[in-house]
Amino acid sequence: MEKLWSSILMFLLLIIRRNGLCQNFAESFHSHPQQEQQQHHYGDIGTDEPQFITKGHLYRAVVGDTIVLPCKVKNLGSYVLLWRRGAAVLTAQNLMVTRDARFKMIDGYNLQISNVRVTDAGDYVCQIGDVEPRDQVHTLEILVPPSVRSVPDHGIISARQGGTATLECKATGNPTPHIYWFRKTAKHSSMPLGEGPVLILEQVGRQHSGTYQCKAENGVREAAYADVNLKVLSPPELSTERQWIHASESCEIEIVCTLQSDMNTDVSWYQNSFMLEPTDRRTMYSRGNKYILSIVNFRTTDFGNYSCVADNSLGRTKKYIEVSGRPGPTEFLSSQYSSHLDRYNLTFKIESLPDLDEIKLLYRKLMINETYQRPGNWNELVLYPSVSRYDSRHFVMSYIITKLEHNSVYEVMVQAKNRYGWNEVSDIHQFHTRSYGYVNENMDFIINSISMTSSGSDIYRKKFIIIFICCQFLAAFLLSVIT
């Protein structure tokens, strides 16, 4: 209907223009010669034809902006100037034909469009109305900032471990946006993982789980982003804080297993292959991804091998924890270097709630030369010494191994027993005897003090001890040279 009215309007304007010319011609034919000459001067359109001053051009505008399309004509005379888009007439002379309030004429016949929309794109014609219309065409291109969304819209993708994950984003905008992929982490990397609407990850593992980000940009204003969350489905993974836990009657213990799984997983507890249920002394609960078995008022029947078992639709995982009253592993506190030629002060710490009943100490010399290293025979000592408690759970003991050879390398192991039995033999601890000079008898104590001191308040004492040791060694060296 609007196109029909526009055509009718153009036709009427042409008729009005032609009638005006005929009327001027009739009046000039019957008028006074002087009047005829004056009328011919103002009404004749044949001498100076209208011409466009402006030229057709391609204009670009961002959605929401305001754009002005120019149209300037010289010698317009009584010709009618129109703005149209396709067959629809927008303006005729100073008359606004379109009802869209965003369009208006400014500075003569320039067409202003406010708050431009995507649908405003196209050709706009400034036309001089005549039997054979003359046109000037402006092309308007609307630039649209990028927008992007994940596919599917909820942005969650699942893939099986070892399989392929396909991540997808769709972007819109003008010009067509480019899409880049990144791994979204606390420390954002500037290197893209890929380019294009689809990112394919092959042989995915648990390390691929997390949030990925697609970035769409087309040079129009700011880039747009969308997140895709990838969940890699796999058999559960379990880890334990400790594989051995020390306990005694009446104490309280906690066994902790940490679960890693991106799908629904059941966790259960076993003791010596028997599934456990909650009791008045035994509770099971979770805190985040940590699963905890708590036992209070501990009894001897509670000793044994425990396991936490995780099950989901893709598999089962199990971790073992031993709960024992036997002494814990031995921790050596001594320095590796003795200050003496023929003896070594061995200091170690052992975890045990009950008192220690017996200690075995085994040591041997290593036969070392330029071509081989061969251990000697073990020497075994059984000790029943009085040992002092380091804290409520640990004992500390020192023993001086004598009759050693100077400038030699030795290995030592320790095993301890309480009322629940023997612990495992310790790892090998290696130490060296000195080769020359005189060193104060208390040097072992000083070296061990350095090894055992850890608090910040002892920093200055440590520095003093180190300086003192250096002076002792320097004095011993000078004495050996002189003698």
Tab-separated table of N, CA and C in Angstrom, residues 55-204:
chain	number	residue	atom	x	y	z
A	55	LYS	N	28.133	13.212	-4.666
A	55	LYS	CA	28.272	11.972	-5.427
A	55	LYS	C	27.820	10.781	-4.576
A	56	GLY	N	27.353	9.753	-5.297
A	56	GLY	CA	26.953	8.539	-4.609
A	56	GLY	C	28.135	7.923	-3.867
A	57	HIS	N	27.841	7.324	-2.691
A	57	HIS	CA	28.922	6.838	-1.834
A	57	HIS	C	28.425	5.660	-0.995
A	58	LEU	N	29.379	4.834	-0.545
A	58	LEU	CA	29.075	3.757	0.384
A	58	LEU	C	29.315	4.273	1.806
A	59	TYR	N	28.286	4.231	2.632
A	59	TYR	CA	28.382	4.677	4.023
A	59	TYR	C	28.220	3.478	4.948
A	60	ARG	N	28.989	3.522	6.040
A	60	ARG	CA	28.897	2.462	7.056
A	60	ARG	C	28.547	3.097	8.393
A	61	ALA	N	27.646	2.472	9.127
A	61	ALA	CA	27.233	2.966	10.434
A	61	ALA	C	27.001	1.774	11.358
A	62	VAL	N	27.336	1.976	12.624
A	62	VAL	CA	27.132	0.934	13.625
A	62	VAL	C	25.701	1.021	14.139
A	63	VAL	N	25.115	-0.119	14.425
A	63	VAL	CA	23.745	-0.170	14.949
A	63	VAL	C	23.605	0.822	16.108
A	64	GLY	N	22.548	1.652	16.051
A	64	GLY	CA	22.309	2.627	17.100
A	64	GLY	C	22.876	4.001	16.816
A	65	ASP	N	23.762	4.102	15.812
A	65	ASP	CA	24.351	5.400	15.487
A	65	ASP	C	23.391	6.234	14.643
A	66	THR	N	23.824	7.492	14.352
A	66	THR	CA	23.080	8.394	13.459
A	66	THR	C	23.923	8.648	12.212
A	67	ILE	N	23.311	8.579	11.043
A	67	ILE	CA	24.010	8.759	9.767
A	67	ILE	C	23.282	9.816	8.940
A	68	VAL	N	24.046	10.622	8.201
A	68	VAL	CA	23.472	11.639	7.307
A	68	VAL	C	23.883	11.306	5.872
A	69	LEU	N	22.890	11.164	5.001
A	69	LEU	CA	23.131	10.898	3.580
A	69	LEU	C	22.954	12.216	2.828
A	70	PRO	N	24.026	12.744	2.207
A	70	PRO	CA	23.932	14.074	1.587
A	70	PRO	C	23.288	14.020	0.205
A	71	CYS	N	22.615	15.128	-0.139
A	71	CYS	CA	22.090	15.300	-1.490
A	71	CYS	C	21.989	16.801	-1.766
A	72	LYS	N	22.926	17.311	-2.562
A	72	LYS	CA	22.941	18.728	-2.911
A	72	LYS	C	22.865	18.866	-4.435
A	73	VAL	N	21.981	19.784	-4.875
A	73	VAL	CA	21.732	19.966	-6.310
A	73	VAL	C	21.801	21.457	-6.633
A	74	LYS	N	22.454	21.769	-7.723
A	74	LYS	CA	22.434	23.158	-8.185
A	74	LYS	C	21.461	23.267	-9.366
A	75	ASN	N	20.907	24.464	-9.526
A	75	ASN	CA	19.935	24.745	-10.594
A	75	ASN	C	18.696	23.857	-10.484
A	76	LEU	N	18.248	23.628	-9.236
A	76	LEU	CA	17.075	22.760	-9.087
A	76	LEU	C	15.834	23.417	-9.686
A	77	GLY	N	15.752	24.749	-9.558
A	77	GLY	CA	14.607	25.463	-10.116
A	77	GLY	C	13.311	24.933	-9.550
A	78	SER	N	12.367	24.669	-10.440
A	78	SER	CA	11.047	24.174	-10.000
A	78	SER	C	10.964	22.651	-10.021
A	79	TYR	N	12.111	21.987	-10.245
A	79	TYR	CA	12.109	20.520	-10.196
A	79	TYR	C	11.832	20.041	-8.769
A	80	VAL	N	11.291	18.840	-8.663
A	80	VAL	CA	10.983	18.227	-7.365
A	80	VAL	C	12.086	17.238	-7.007
A	81	LEU	N	12.558	17.326	-5.756
A	81	LEU	CA	13.615	16.434	-5.293
A	81	LEU	C	13.013	15.398	-4.332
A	82	LEU	N	13.275	14.152	-4.640
A	82	LEU	CA	12.715	13.040	-3.848
A	82	LEU	C	13.827	12.215	-3.196
A	83	TRP	N	13.497	11.647	-2.004
A	83	TRP	CA	14.318	10.569	-1.414
A	83	TRP	C	13.463	9.313	-1.413
A	84	ARG	N	14.014	8.263	-1.951
A	84	ARG	CA	13.279	7.006	-1.907
A	84	ARG	C	14.226	5.849	-1.617
A	85	ARG	N	13.604	4.782	-1.137
A	85	ARG	CA	14.322	3.526	-0.911
A	85	ARG	C	13.539	2.441	-1.617
A	86	GLY	N	14.106	1.945	-2.683
A	86	GLY	CA	13.346	1.048	-3.533
A	86	GLY	C	12.207	1.827	-4.152
A	87	ALA	N	10.983	1.288	-4.071
A	87	ALA	CA	9.808	1.969	-4.616
A	87	ALA	C	9.173	2.899	-3.600
A	88	ALA	N	9.619	2.820	-2.343
A	88	ALA	CA	9.010	3.631	-1.283
A	88	ALA	C	9.622	5.022	-1.271
A	89	VAL	N	8.749	6.051	-1.346
A	89	VAL	CA	9.197	7.432	-1.287
A	89	VAL	C	9.282	7.852	0.175
A	90	LEU	N	10.436	8.396	0.553
A	90	LEU	CA	10.645	8.837	1.927
A	90	LEU	C	10.325	10.312	2.092
A	91	THR	N	10.768	11.131	1.113
A	91	THR	CA	10.519	12.575	1.164
A	91	THR	C	10.214	13.075	-0.237
A	92	ALA	N	9.491	14.216	-0.304
A	92	ALA	CA	9.249	14.919	-1.566
A	92	ALA	C	9.396	16.402	-1.274
A	93	GLN	N	10.452	16.990	-1.870
A	93	GLN	CA	10.812	18.362	-1.514
A	93	GLN	C	10.988	18.414	0.011
A	94	ASN	N	10.274	19.280	0.681
A	94	ASN	CA	10.392	19.401	2.135
A	94	ASN	C	9.330	18.602	2.878
A	95	LEU	N	8.574	17.806	2.126
A	95	LEU	CA	7.506	17.026	2.731
A	95	LEU	C	8.019	15.646	3.142
A	96	MET	N	7.824	15.252	4.432
A	96	MET	CA	8.206	13.921	4.919
A	96	MET	C	7.067	12.958	4.609
A	97	VAL	N	7.320	12.025	3.751
A	97	VAL	CA	6.309	11.049	3.356
A	97	VAL	C	6.299	9.860	4.323
A	98	THR	N	7.467	9.387	4.705
A	98	THR	CA	7.537	8.245	5.624
A	98	THR	C	7.052	8.649	7.008
A	99	ARG	N	6.446	7.714	7.696
A	99	ARG	CA	5.960	7.964	9.050
A	99	ARG	C	7.011	7.583	10.116
A	100	ASP	N	8.142	7.077	9.688
A	100	ASP	CA	9.214	6.697	10.621
A	100	ASP	C	9.891	7.966	11.126
A	101	ALA	N	9.722	8.235	12.425
A	101	ALA	CA	10.235	9.474	13.011
A	101	ALA	C	11.756	9.533	13.041
A	102	ARG	N	12.427	8.418	12.765
A	102	ARG	CA	13.890	8.414	12.774
A	102	ARG	C	14.458	9.129	11.541
A	103	PHE	N	13.630	9.328	10.519
A	103	PHE	CA	14.060	9.983	9.282
A	103	PHE	C	13.655	11.460	9.322
A	104	LYS	N	14.582	12.331	8.918
A	104	LYS	CA	14.236	13.742	8.778
A	104	LYS	C	15.230	14.423	7.839
A	105	MET	N	14.800	15.579	7.322
A	105	MET	CA	15.641	16.360	6.421
A	105	MET	C	16.402	17.412	7.225
A	106	ILE	N	17.687	17.560	6.924
A	106	ILE	CA	18.486	18.585	7.595
A	106	ILE	C	19.341	19.307	6.554
A	107	ASP	N	19.637	20.563	6.828
A	107	ASP	CA	20.524	21.374	5.981
A	107	ASP	C	20.137	21.263	4.511
A	108	GLY	N	18.861	21.509	4.207
A	108	GLY	CA	18.414	21.412	2.818
A	108	GLY	C	17.757	20.078	2.576
A	109	TYR	N	18.396	19.274	1.700
A	109	TYR	CA	17.798	17.997	1.336
A	109	TYR	C	18.608	16.787	1.813
A	110	ASN	N	19.495	16.978	2.792
A	110	ASN	CA	20.251	15.854	3.340
A	110	ASN	C	19.334	15.006	4.215
A	111	LEU	N	19.443	13.671	4.064
A	111	LEU	CA	18.572	12.751	4.794
A	111	LEU	C	19.312	12.218	6.016
A	112	GLN	N	18.754	12.453	7.190
A	112	GLN	CA	19.345	11.960	8.442
A	112	GLN	C	18.520	10.785	8.949
A	113	ILE	N	19.253	9.699	9.334
A	113	ILE	CA	18.606	8.522	9.919
A	113	ILE	C	19.196	8.337	11.318
A	114	SER	N	18.355	8.391	12.329
A	114	SER	CA	18.798	8.224	13.719
A	114	SER	C	18.577	6.793	14.178
A	115	ASN	N	19.426	6.385	15.147
A	115	ASN	CA	19.285	5.055	15.762
A	115	ASN	C	19.123	3.974	14.689
A	116	VAL	N	20.121	3.876	13.813
A	116	VAL	CA	20.003	2.978	12.666
A	116	VAL	C	19.868	1.530	13.108
A	117	ARG	N	19.126	0.784	12.305
A	117	ARG	CA	18.873	-0.630	12.568
A	117	ARG	C	19.467	-1.469	11.445
A	118	VAL	N	19.540	-2.767	11.718
A	118	VAL	CA	20.056	-3.693	10.698
A	118	VAL	C	19.180	-3.625	9.455
A	119	THR	N	17.869	-3.436	9.642
A	119	THR	CA	16.937	-3.410	8.500
A	119	THR	C	17.067	-2.138	7.678
A	120	ASP	N	17.825	-1.146	8.146
A	120	ASP	CA	18.007	0.090	7.379
A	120	ASP	C	19.056	-0.063	6.277
A	121	ALA	N	19.760	-1.171	6.242
A	121	ALA	CA	20.795	-1.356	5.224
A	121	ALA	C	20.170	-1.402	3.830
A	122	GLY	N	20.881	-0.852	2.849
A	122	GLY	CA	20.405	-0.894	1.465
A	122	GLY	C	20.747	0.381	0.716
A	123	ASP	N	20.105	0.543	-0.473
A	123	ASP	CA	20.355	1.704	-1.335
A	123	ASP	C	19.314	2.789	-1.071
A	124	TYR	N	19.808	4.023	-0.940
A	124	TYR	CA	18.954	5.183	-0.780
A	124	TYR	C	19.180	6.089	-1.995
A	125	VAL	N	18.078	6.500	-2.648
A	125	VAL	CA	18.156	7.231	-3.914
A	125	VAL	C	17.656	8.657	-3.711
A	126	CYS	N	18.509	9.609	-4.046
A	126	CYS	CA	18.090	11.011	-4.133
A	126	CYS	C	17.760	11.268	-5.614
A	127	GLN	N	16.511	11.645	-5.881
A	127	GLN	CA	16.032	11.657	-7.269
A	127	GLN	C	15.445	13.019	-7.639
A	128	ILE	N	15.859	13.500	-8.822
A	128	ILE	CA	15.280	14.718	-9.391
A	128	ILE	C	14.094	14.294	-10.258
A	129	GLY	N	12.886	14.710	-9.837
A	129	GLY	CA	11.683	14.278	-10.537
A	129	GLY	C	11.579	14.921	-11.914
A	130	ASP	N	11.471	14.115	-12.958
A	130	ASP	CA	11.347	14.594	-14.332
A	130	ASP	C	10.748	13.455	-15.152
A	131	VAL	N	10.507	13.733	-16.420
A	131	VAL	CA	10.016	12.662	-17.286
A	131	VAL	C	10.997	11.502	-17.282
A	132	GLU	N	12.239	11.842	-17.328
A	132	GLU	CA	13.310	10.847	-17.173
A	132	GLU	C	14.084	11.207	-15.906
A	133	PRO	N	13.717	10.596	-14.759
A	133	PRO	CA	14.310	10.969	-13.471
A	133	PRO	C	15.827	10.772	-13.486
A	134	ARG	N	16.504	11.654	-12.766
A	134	ARG	CA	17.950	11.530	-12.555
A	134	ARG	C	18.200	11.157	-11.095
A	135	ASP	N	19.043	10.153	-10.905
A	135	ASP	CA	19.230	9.572	-9.560
A	135	ASP	C	20.668	9.745	-9.073
A	136	GLN	N	20.768	9.816	-7.735
A	136	GLN	CA	22.065	9.663	-7.056
A	136	GLN	C	21.857	8.635	-5.942
A	137	VAL	N	22.666	7.575	-5.978
A	137	VAL	CA	22.448	6.427	-5.080
A	137	VAL	C	23.525	6.390	-4.002
A	138	HIS	N	23.082	6.328	-2.739
A	138	HIS	CA	23.966	6.078	-1.601
A	138	HIS	C	23.657	4.686	-1.056
A	139	THR	N	24.698	3.917	-0.774
A	139	THR	CA	24.517	2.583	-0.191
A	139	THR	C	24.870	2.647	1.288
A	140	LEU	N	23.966	2.166	2.122
A	140	LEU	CA	24.173	2.175	3.577
A	140	LEU	C	24.411	0.746	4.066
A	141	GLU	N	25.567	0.541	4.682
A	141	GLU	CA	25.889	-0.758	5.286
A	141	GLU	C	25.870	-0.599	6.806
A	142	ILE	N	25.165	-1.490	7.485
A	142	ILE	CA	25.033	-1.420	8.940
A	142	ILE	C	26.026	-2.388	9.575
A	143	LEU	N	26.927	-1.857	10.403
A	143	LEU	CA	27.911	-2.673	11.122
A	143	LEU	C	27.321	-3.110	12.462
A	144	VAL	N	27.438	-4.394	12.744
A	144	VAL	CA	26.854	-4.953	13.971
A	144	VAL	C	27.973	-5.536	14.837
A	145	PRO	N	28.112	-5.087	16.096
A	145	PRO	CA	29.118	-5.669	16.987
A	145	PRO	C	28.898	-7.174	17.142
A	146	PRO	N	29.946	-7.918	17.456
A	146	PRO	CA	29.809	-9.378	17.540
A	146	PRO	C	29.008	-9.802	18.769
A	147	SER	N	28.317	-10.874	18.617
A	147	SER	CA	27.689	-11.577	19.738
A	147	SER	C	27.945	-13.059	19.522
A	148	VAL	N	28.072	-13.800	20.625
A	148	VAL	CA	28.432	-15.222	20.514
A	148	VAL	C	27.708	-16.004	21.595
A	149	ARG	N	27.381	-17.238	21.291
A	149	ARG	CA	26.742	-18.127	22.265
A	149	ARG	C	27.308	-19.529	22.107
A	150	SER	N	27.265	-20.264	23.195
A	150	SER	CA	27.751	-21.646	23.167
A	150	SER	C	26.670	-22.554	22.594
A	151	VAL	N	27.115	-23.680	22.066
A	151	VAL	CA	26.200	-24.697	21.548
A	151	VAL	C	26.510	-26.009	22.268
A	152	PRO	N	25.543	-26.510	23.079
A	152	PRO	CA	24.198	-25.995	23.363
A	152	PRO	C	24.247	-24.748	24.246
A	153	ASP	N	23.087	-24.131	24.430
A	153	ASP	CA	23.034	-22.863	25.144
A	153	ASP	C	23.490	-22.974	26.588
A	154	HIS	N	23.257	-24.125	27.243
A	154	HIS	CA	23.662	-24.257	28.657
A	154	HIS	C	25.180	-24.365	28.802
A	155	GLY	N	25.891	-24.602	27.715
A	155	GLY	CA	27.351	-24.528	27.738
A	155	GLY	C	28.039	-25.656	28.475
A	156	ILE	N	27.418	-26.830	28.597
A	156	ILE	CA	28.033	-27.966	29.296
A	156	ILE	C	28.197	-29.116	28.303
A	157	ILE	N	29.433	-29.595	28.161
A	157	ILE	CA	29.761	-30.694	27.244
A	157	ILE	C	30.390	-31.826	28.053
A	158	SER	N	29.978	-33.038	27.784
A	158	SER	CA	30.543	-34.216	28.435
A	158	SER	C	31.212	-35.110	27.405
A	159	ALA	N	32.333	-35.709	27.801
A	159	ALA	CA	33.040	-36.643	26.918
A	159	ALA	C	33.699	-37.716	27.777
A	160	ARG	N	33.790	-38.909	27.245
A	160	ARG	CA	34.425	-40.003	27.980
A	160	ARG	C	35.937	-39.912	27.889
A	161	GLN	N	36.581	-40.339	28.940
A	161	GLN	CA	38.038	-40.347	28.959
A	161	GLN	C	38.573	-41.188	27.801
A	162	GLY	N	39.542	-40.622	27.060
A	162	GLY	CA	40.105	-41.293	25.904
A	162	GLY	C	39.360	-41.019	24.620
A	163	GLY	N	38.200	-40.365	24.708
A	163	GLY	CA	37.416	-40.076	23.519
A	163	GLY	C	37.700	-38.683	22.964
A	164	THR	N	36.772	-38.200	22.146
A	164	THR	CA	36.909	-36.892	21.496
A	164	THR	C	35.832	-35.952	22.013
A	165	ALA	N	36.228	-34.741	22.323
A	165	ALA	CA	35.288	-33.712	22.772
A	165	ALA	C	35.170	-32.642	21.696
A	166	THR	N	33.933	-32.277	21.361
A	166	THR	CA	33.677	-31.245	20.350
A	166	THR	C	33.021	-30.056	21.024
A	167	LEU	N	33.709	-28.919	21.019
A	167	LEU	CA	33.207	-27.687	21.608
A	167	LEU	C	32.806	-26.738	20.476
A	168	GLU	N	31.639	-26.094	20.626
A	168	GLU	CA	31.139	-25.269	19.522
A	168	GLU	C	30.559	-23.950	20.039
A	169	CYS	N	30.804	-22.889	19.283
A	169	CYS	CA	30.195	-21.586	19.526
A	169	CYS	C	29.679	-21.024	18.205
A	170	LYS	N	28.588	-20.261	18.272
A	170	LYS	CA	28.052	-19.600	17.089
A	170	LYS	C	28.069	-18.095	17.316
A	171	ALA	N	28.562	-17.357	16.312
A	171	ALA	CA	28.698	-15.906	16.432
A	171	ALA	C	27.912	-15.216	15.331
A	172	THR	N	27.394	-14.032	15.646
A	172	THR	CA	26.714	-13.191	14.667
A	172	THR	C	27.303	-11.792	14.728
A	173	GLY	N	27.122	-11.046	13.656
A	173	GLY	CA	27.631	-9.685	13.570
A	173	GLY	C	27.948	-9.347	12.127
A	174	ASN	N	28.185	-8.099	11.876
A	174	ASN	CA	28.578	-7.658	10.540
A	174	ASN	C	29.741	-6.678	10.673
A	175	PRO	N	30.905	-7.015	10.076
A	175	PRO	CA	31.235	-8.209	9.282
A	175	PRO	C	31.151	-9.498	10.114
A	176	THR	N	31.183	-10.636	9.427
A	176	THR	CA	31.126	-11.924	10.112
A	176	THR	C	32.301	-12.035	11.083
A	177	PRO	N	32.041	-12.309	12.368
A	177	PRO	CA	33.130	-12.350	13.356
A	177	PRO	C	34.042	-13.557	13.170
A	178	HIS	N	35.299	-13.403	13.599
A	178	HIS	CA	36.244	-14.508	13.731
A	178	HIS	C	36.150	-15.045	15.160
A	179	ILE	N	36.291	-16.360	15.321
A	179	ILE	CA	36.170	-16.993	16.633
A	179	ILE	C	37.513	-17.622	17.000
A	180	TYR	N	37.951	-17.362	18.237
A	180	TYR	CA	39.188	-17.930	18.770
A	180	TYR	C	38.868	-18.633	20.097
A	181	TRP	N	39.617	-19.719	20.384
A	181	TRP	CA	39.373	-20.536	21.575
A	181	TRP	C	40.531	-20.412	22.558
A	182	PHE	N	40.171	-20.325	23.859
A	182	PHE	CA	41.159	-20.257	24.930
A	182	PHE	C	40.735	-21.183	26.069
A	183	ARG	N	41.727	-21.598	26.866
A	183	ARG	CA	41.433	-22.312	28.120
A	183	ARG	C	41.292	-21.264	29.216
A	184	LYS	N	40.156	-21.251	29.888
A	184	LYS	CA	39.895	-20.223	30.901
A	184	LYS	C	40.492	-20.667	32.228
A	185	THR	N	41.575	-20.022	32.614
A	185	THR	CA	42.243	-20.328	33.869
A	185	THR	C	42.513	-19.035	34.610
A	186	ALA	N	43.020	-19.193	35.862
A	186	ALA	CA	43.367	-18.002	36.640
A	186	ALA	C	44.438	-17.198	35.932
A	187	LYS	N	45.384	-17.907	35.295
A	187	LYS	CA	46.423	-17.238	34.526
A	187	LYS	C	46.079	-17.403	33.064
A	188	HIS	N	45.397	-16.381	32.507
A	188	HIS	CA	44.878	-16.483	31.136
A	188	HIS	C	46.018	-16.451	30.116
A	189	SER	N	46.025	-17.448	29.249
A	189	SER	CA	47.066	-17.517	28.218
A	189	SER	C	46.651	-16.700	27.001
A	190	SER	N	47.608	-16.035	26.378
A	190	SER	CA	47.316	-15.232	25.189
A	190	SER	C	47.376	-16.070	23.914
A	191	MET	N	47.807	-17.318	24.013
A	191	MET	CA	47.902	-18.186	22.842
A	191	MET	C	46.599	-18.963	22.669
A	192	PRO	N	45.908	-18.792	21.528
A	192	PRO	CA	44.649	-19.517	21.330
A	192	PRO	C	44.883	-21.007	21.114
A	193	LEU	N	43.893	-21.800	21.527
A	193	LEU	CA	43.950	-23.246	21.298
A	193	LEU	C	43.516	-23.597	19.887
A	194	GLY	N	42.715	-22.748	19.292
A	194	GLY	CA	42.224	-23.015	17.948
A	194	GLY	C	41.439	-21.824	17.445
A	195	GLU	N	41.018	-21.917	16.182
A	195	GLU	CA	40.279	-20.839	15.534
A	195	GLU	C	39.131	-21.443	14.752
A	196	GLY	N	37.983	-20.766	14.783
A	196	GLY	CA	36.814	-21.256	14.078
A	196	GLY	C	35.703	-21.595	15.051
A	197	PRO	N	34.522	-21.878	14.552
A	197	PRO	CA	33.370	-22.125	15.438
A	197	PRO	C	33.460	-23.426	16.230
A	198	VAL	N	34.328	-24.370	15.829
A	198	VAL	CA	34.407	-25.680	16.487
A	198	VAL	C	35.839	-25.938	16.949
A	199	LEU	N	35.973	-26.380	18.210
A	199	LEU	CA	37.261	-26.818	18.758
A	199	LEU	C	37.151	-28.304	19.076
A	200	ILE	N	38.039	-29.113	18.493
A	200	ILE	CA	38.021	-30.564	18.699
A	200	ILE	C	39.214	-30.962	19.551
A	201	LEU	N	38.940	-31.648	20.658
A	201	LEU	CA	39.976	-32.172	21.541
A	201	LEU	C	39.931	-33.685	21.475
A	202	GLU	N	41.065	-34.295	21.144
A	202	GLU	CA	41.120	-35.755	21.008
A	202	GLU	C	41.852	-36.378	22.199
A	203	GLN	N	41.516	-37.633	22.464
A	203	GLN	CA	42.134	-38.384	23.558
A	203	GLN	C	42.079	-37.597	24.875
A	204	VAL	N	40.880	-37.144	25.213
A	204	VAL	CA	40.743	-36.304	26.398
A	204	VAL	C	40.930	-37.114	27.674
